[in-house]
XYZ file of C-alpha atoms in Angstrom:
352
model
C 23.847 8.060 0.133
C 22.608 4.682 0.750
C 19.950 3.491 -1.638
C 18.152 0.340 -3.072
C 18.025 0.222 -6.926
C 16.296 -2.111 -9.237
C 18.503 -2.767 -12.422
C 16.403 -5.558 -13.803
C 14.118 -8.386 -12.881
C 15.527 -10.294 -9.948
C 18.393 -7.826 -9.759
C 17.947 -5.247 -6.825
C 20.978 -3.766 -5.306
C 22.147 -2.005 -2.133
C 24.438 0.838 -3.542
C 25.972 4.033 -2.646
C 24.790 6.761 -4.964
C 24.933 10.511 -5.033
C 22.670 12.459 -2.763
C 19.905 14.220 -4.618
C 20.924 17.844 -5.464
C 18.928 20.950 -4.122
C 15.188 20.653 -5.318
C 14.134 22.607 -8.181
C 10.957 24.767 -8.626
C 7.916 22.975 -7.220
C 10.047 20.155 -5.690
C 10.914 19.088 -2.114
C 13.777 16.946 -0.854
C 12.715 14.448 1.877
C 14.954 12.870 4.490
C 13.330 9.481 4.535
C 12.378 8.014 7.869
C 10.660 4.668 7.231
C 9.829 2.982 4.149
C 7.365 -0.202 3.549
C 8.126 -2.836 1.131
C 5.016 -3.416 -1.098
C 3.744 -6.417 -2.885
C 3.806 -4.426 -6.212
C 7.562 -3.892 -5.394
C 8.122 -7.760 -5.117
C 5.946 -8.207 -8.451
C 8.031 -5.855 -10.391
C 11.225 -7.417 -8.901
C 9.951 -10.940 -10.001
C 8.489 -9.869 -13.504
C 9.923 -6.429 -14.416
C 6.491 -5.596 -15.601
C 6.741 -1.882 -14.731
C 10.522 -1.316 -15.179
C 10.865 1.916 -17.428
C 14.187 3.233 -16.371
C 17.282 1.405 -15.195
C 18.434 1.513 -12.477
C 15.810 3.133 -10.374
C 15.656 3.834 -6.660
C 12.563 1.800 -5.655
C 9.948 2.296 -2.904
C 6.702 4.273 -2.837
C 5.327 3.855 0.557
C 7.446 6.105 2.814
C 7.467 8.803 5.387
C 10.055 11.423 6.484
C 10.864 15.167 7.122
C 11.298 17.910 4.649
C 14.913 18.541 4.074
C 15.198 21.131 1.558
C 12.282 23.077 -0.308
C 12.541 24.513 -3.814
C 10.933 27.762 -4.949
C 7.078 28.059 -5.658
C 6.328 25.442 -2.885
C 3.735 26.539 -0.045
C 2.777 24.968 2.950
C 5.969 22.806 3.685
C 8.825 23.810 5.605
C 12.219 22.128 6.678
C 11.455 19.775 9.508
C 7.837 19.045 8.642
C 6.777 15.501 8.798
C 5.415 14.253 5.702
C 4.241 11.153 3.808
C 4.432 10.421 -0.106
C 1.667 10.067 -2.630
C 2.816 7.106 -4.884
C 1.061 8.364 -8.009
C 3.116 10.177 -10.348
C 0.350 11.866 -12.619
C 0.291 14.428 -15.485
C -2.376 16.788 -13.877
C -3.535 17.613 -17.523
C -5.334 14.670 -18.982
C -9.180 13.987 -18.868
C -9.042 11.796 -15.724
C -6.703 14.159 -13.821
C -8.942 17.120 -14.538
C -11.728 15.070 -13.078
C -9.824 14.291 -9.930
C -9.305 10.638 -10.879
C -5.278 10.941 -10.886
C -5.064 7.047 -10.222
C -6.657 6.736 -13.661
C -4.371 9.188 -15.304
C -3.506 8.498 -18.899
C 0.312 8.851 -18.334
C 0.213 7.389 -14.662
C 3.526 6.013 -13.217
C 4.573 5.511 -9.909
C 7.203 6.776 -7.383
C 10.175 4.300 -7.366
C 9.475 3.473 -11.173
C 9.101 6.607 -13.300
C 11.126 8.613 -10.668
C 13.443 7.733 -7.860
C 11.594 6.449 -4.756
C 11.981 6.224 -0.965
C 14.406 3.259 -0.474
C 17.132 5.622 0.112
C 18.367 8.334 2.564
C 16.902 11.226 0.543
C 14.343 11.545 -2.045
C 13.209 14.520 -4.272
C 9.478 14.574 -5.105
C 6.963 17.215 -6.668
C 5.654 19.150 -3.430
C 2.018 18.032 -4.715
C 3.011 14.431 -3.897
C 3.727 15.199 -0.245
C 1.072 15.453 2.601
C 2.048 17.179 5.801
C 1.546 15.175 9.049
C 0.932 16.489 12.474
C 3.940 17.151 14.729
C 3.273 14.069 16.889
C 2.923 11.589 14.172
C 4.577 8.237 14.606
C 6.258 8.126 11.145
C 6.845 4.386 11.175
C 3.050 3.944 11.321
C 2.596 6.883 8.899
C 4.369 4.859 6.242
C 1.269 2.595 6.267
C -0.823 5.450 4.969
C -0.457 4.736 1.401
C -1.398 1.051 1.350
C -4.063 2.042 3.866
C -5.452 4.329 1.116
C -5.468 1.443 -1.277
C -7.354 -0.608 1.210
C -9.955 2.273 1.811
C -10.341 2.716 -1.948
C -11.149 -0.889 -2.503
C -13.836 -0.916 0.284
C -15.402 2.134 -1.254
C -15.638 0.679 -4.683
C -17.340 -2.389 -3.311
C -19.985 -0.115 -1.386
C -20.772 -2.667 1.219
C -23.797 -1.964 3.595
C -22.574 -1.649 7.142
C -24.594 -4.868 8.031
C -23.546 -7.033 5.152
C -20.614 -9.694 5.642
C -17.169 -9.201 3.887
C -15.105 -11.907 2.963
C -11.330 -10.855 2.695
C -8.937 -13.236 0.733
C -5.444 -12.807 1.739
C -4.081 -11.391 4.926
C -1.146 -9.661 3.481
C -0.720 -5.957 3.933
C -3.697 -4.914 1.863
C -5.960 -7.694 3.175
C -5.007 -6.802 6.817
C -5.447 -3.119 6.361
C -8.847 -3.637 4.611
C -9.810 -5.699 7.734
C -8.886 -2.966 10.054
C -10.350 -0.096 8.058
C -13.516 -2.046 7.808
C -13.523 -2.637 11.489
C -12.733 1.002 12.066
C -15.789 2.376 10.177
C -18.379 -0.277 10.716
C -19.458 -3.327 12.607
C -20.177 -5.595 9.588
C -19.111 -9.374 10.212
C -15.715 -10.028 8.750
C -14.348 -13.306 7.337
C -10.893 -13.789 6.389
C -8.866 -16.580 4.558
C -5.200 -16.914 4.043
C -2.921 -19.956 3.510
C -0.651 -18.150 6.028
C -2.431 -19.179 9.194
C 0.056 -16.806 11.301
C -1.230 -13.826 9.492
C -4.783 -15.054 9.611
C -4.728 -15.436 13.352
C -3.221 -11.778 13.763
C -5.968 -10.314 11.788
C -8.407 -12.322 13.944
C -6.820 -10.982 16.891
C -6.707 -7.425 15.719
C -10.357 -7.141 14.454
C -12.238 -10.229 15.439
C -12.585 -11.431 11.882
C -13.624 -15.064 11.639
C -11.391 -17.470 9.976
C -12.410 -19.889 7.000
C -10.679 -22.387 4.691
C -11.511 -20.989 1.112
C -11.523 -24.549 -0.238
C -14.505 -25.458 1.924
C -16.291 -22.127 2.003
C -19.893 -22.004 1.448
C -21.401 -18.460 0.946
C -24.696 -19.472 2.441
C -23.396 -21.546 5.365
C -20.328 -19.725 6.658
C -18.951 -18.243 10.102
C -20.580 -14.870 9.275
C -24.019 -16.551 10.060
C -25.442 -15.073 6.861
C -24.951 -14.976 3.015
C -21.884 -13.447 1.813
C -22.451 -11.078 -1.065
C -19.156 -9.093 -0.992
C -15.670 -10.532 -1.310
C -12.398 -8.718 -1.681
C -9.512 -10.458 -3.450
C -6.010 -9.110 -2.302
C -3.971 -12.161 -3.628
C -4.147 -11.434 -7.498
C -4.146 -15.415 -7.733
C -6.005 -16.273 -10.726
C -6.780 -19.641 -9.480
C -8.513 -18.134 -6.429
C -10.375 -15.615 -8.594
C -11.597 -18.293 -11.076
C -12.821 -20.268 -8.193
C -14.834 -17.340 -6.782
C -16.316 -16.804 -10.297
C -17.168 -20.309 -10.658
C -18.918 -20.871 -7.285
C -20.333 -17.558 -6.083
C -23.952 -16.314 -6.821
C -25.253 -12.772 -6.542
C -21.842 -11.499 -5.465
C -19.662 -8.374 -5.878
C -15.986 -9.261 -6.143
C -13.505 -6.780 -5.802
C -9.905 -7.327 -7.179
C -6.964 -5.409 -5.533
C -4.128 -7.919 -5.743
C -1.534 -7.686 -8.375
C -0.889 -11.283 -9.983
C -0.140 -12.920 -13.288
C -1.882 -15.097 -15.721
C -5.329 -15.250 -17.336
C -8.635 -16.941 -16.902
C -11.620 -17.470 -19.097
C -14.882 -15.877 -18.265
C -18.228 -16.782 -19.768
C -20.338 -13.623 -19.971
C -23.572 -15.990 -19.610
C -22.290 -17.297 -16.413
C -21.846 -13.580 -15.081
C -25.503 -12.866 -16.310
C -27.143 -15.809 -14.880
C -25.282 -15.538 -11.528
C -25.442 -11.889 -11.392
C -21.886 -11.616 -10.486
C -20.136 -8.027 -10.465
C -16.356 -8.179 -10.762
C -14.887 -4.592 -9.739
C -11.245 -3.601 -10.272
C -9.721 -1.568 -7.547
C -6.663 0.558 -8.559
C -4.444 2.435 -6.126
C -6.506 5.209 -4.593
C -8.353 8.528 -5.436
C -8.866 10.915 -2.475
C -8.279 8.259 0.418
C -4.694 9.313 1.334
C -5.626 12.192 3.888
C -8.283 9.941 5.075
C -5.834 7.309 5.760
C -3.385 9.686 7.400
C -6.162 10.950 9.666
C -7.079 7.420 10.763
C -3.387 6.633 11.725
C -2.903 9.823 13.391
C -6.021 9.307 15.593
C -5.556 5.744 16.314
C -2.017 4.581 15.686
C -2.365 1.499 18.077
C -4.830 -0.011 15.641
C -2.094 -0.295 13.106
C 1.042 -0.790 15.065
C 0.990 -4.628 15.134
C 0.747 -4.796 11.244
C 4.214 -3.756 11.189
C 6.529 -6.845 11.354
C 10.200 -6.889 10.671
C 12.199 -3.612 10.773
C 15.200 -3.974 8.576
C 17.986 -1.706 7.322
C 18.625 -0.577 3.704
C 21.609 -3.028 3.755
C 19.095 -6.015 4.699
C 16.718 -5.000 1.969
C 18.024 -7.262 -1.054
C 17.733 -10.272 1.266
C 14.123 -9.125 2.251
C 13.130 -8.876 -1.305
C 14.231 -12.285 -1.888
C 12.556 -13.770 1.256
C 9.136 -11.939 0.424
C 9.666 -13.244 -3.103
C 9.981 -16.891 -1.782
C 6.766 -16.161 0.386
C 8.694 -15.904 3.645
C 7.793 -13.066 6.021
C 7.606 -11.943 9.536
C 4.451 -10.166 10.306
C 2.382 -8.372 7.785
C 4.748 -5.472 6.615
C 8.250 -5.270 6.304
C 9.494 -1.760 7.136
C 12.765 -0.376 6.191
C 14.216 2.017 9.019
C 16.216 4.750 7.029
C 16.397 7.468 9.653
C 14.874 8.071 13.045
C 14.557 11.084 15.316
C 18.029 10.673 16.817
C 19.622 10.633 13.344
C 18.264 14.014 12.457
C 18.807 15.612 15.849
C 22.473 14.421 15.693
C 22.812 15.968 12.208
C 21.677 19.205 13.679
C 18.220 19.409 11.977
C 15.336 19.700 14.626
C 12.367 17.662 13.582
C 8.830 19.320 13.523
C 7.701 18.271 17.036
C 10.964 17.483 18.625
C 11.975 18.786 21.856
C 13.249 22.458 21.805
């Protein structure tokens, strides 16, 4: 089968590999439909920070159809539409037992510790699959995993509905955070990105006001009232350092993945009453994300930019690594409804 495998930093390849065998007990084989390229995929490609096995089929944001079901699996049948949970967790440590699997002591991610979804087929533990409704649009459903990350970050910030939110970075997580915030509240939104095309798209989709971070004043800004809540999706230590140095009485959520260090004076945090909150993956937000997408797919459709093939993916990795992208989310088209019908498998919800 066709697959994208990461061998080493800066070494991702389109290859032909063996199709996964029949799933074992508690496992499901998925025929992948669509898969999104995540910023963490590019980070791992550039740095190798999370390479734990070589080579590994990459990709943790994907949708598809159940292709085969192992023993001891309930609630899933061949042809069901599904999305994948990206978190590969032990289910036994203290955090897992407290329903905090994203903080699992042994946490890994699909596409790193096990093969992921940038392939024609993937085998996953059944507990990592969430069943979709029959009429779910699987390309948009592939956005559910990053949407869950955005929802978790917003929950961590605990923003009152009337308070403005400044989102820094209009990549996938920043864009999804803006759409999700507008979906659930009428709070003023302000966005900032060096990519003005992305910034304009988020303004169009959510009405978020645009600002230049270099000249941003938290007391005199487009929101018309002081900004006390900020979400950084860039992971850029220069941006984070600037926020810590200039903001007063703010809660700053960090959800971006970057590199580098910066110094923080604890006295500065005390005197300015700054709260810095880490926002990692998601906890119970994936079903909420899928429900939002199924109820209002039109609110998310325009976030999908380029649609590419598996063969095109290594070039897309390089382009994204170089900061070049079309639209918000680059989506890999692996199979569509026509593919599975021609192969003799009726998708759940297909015409009978």
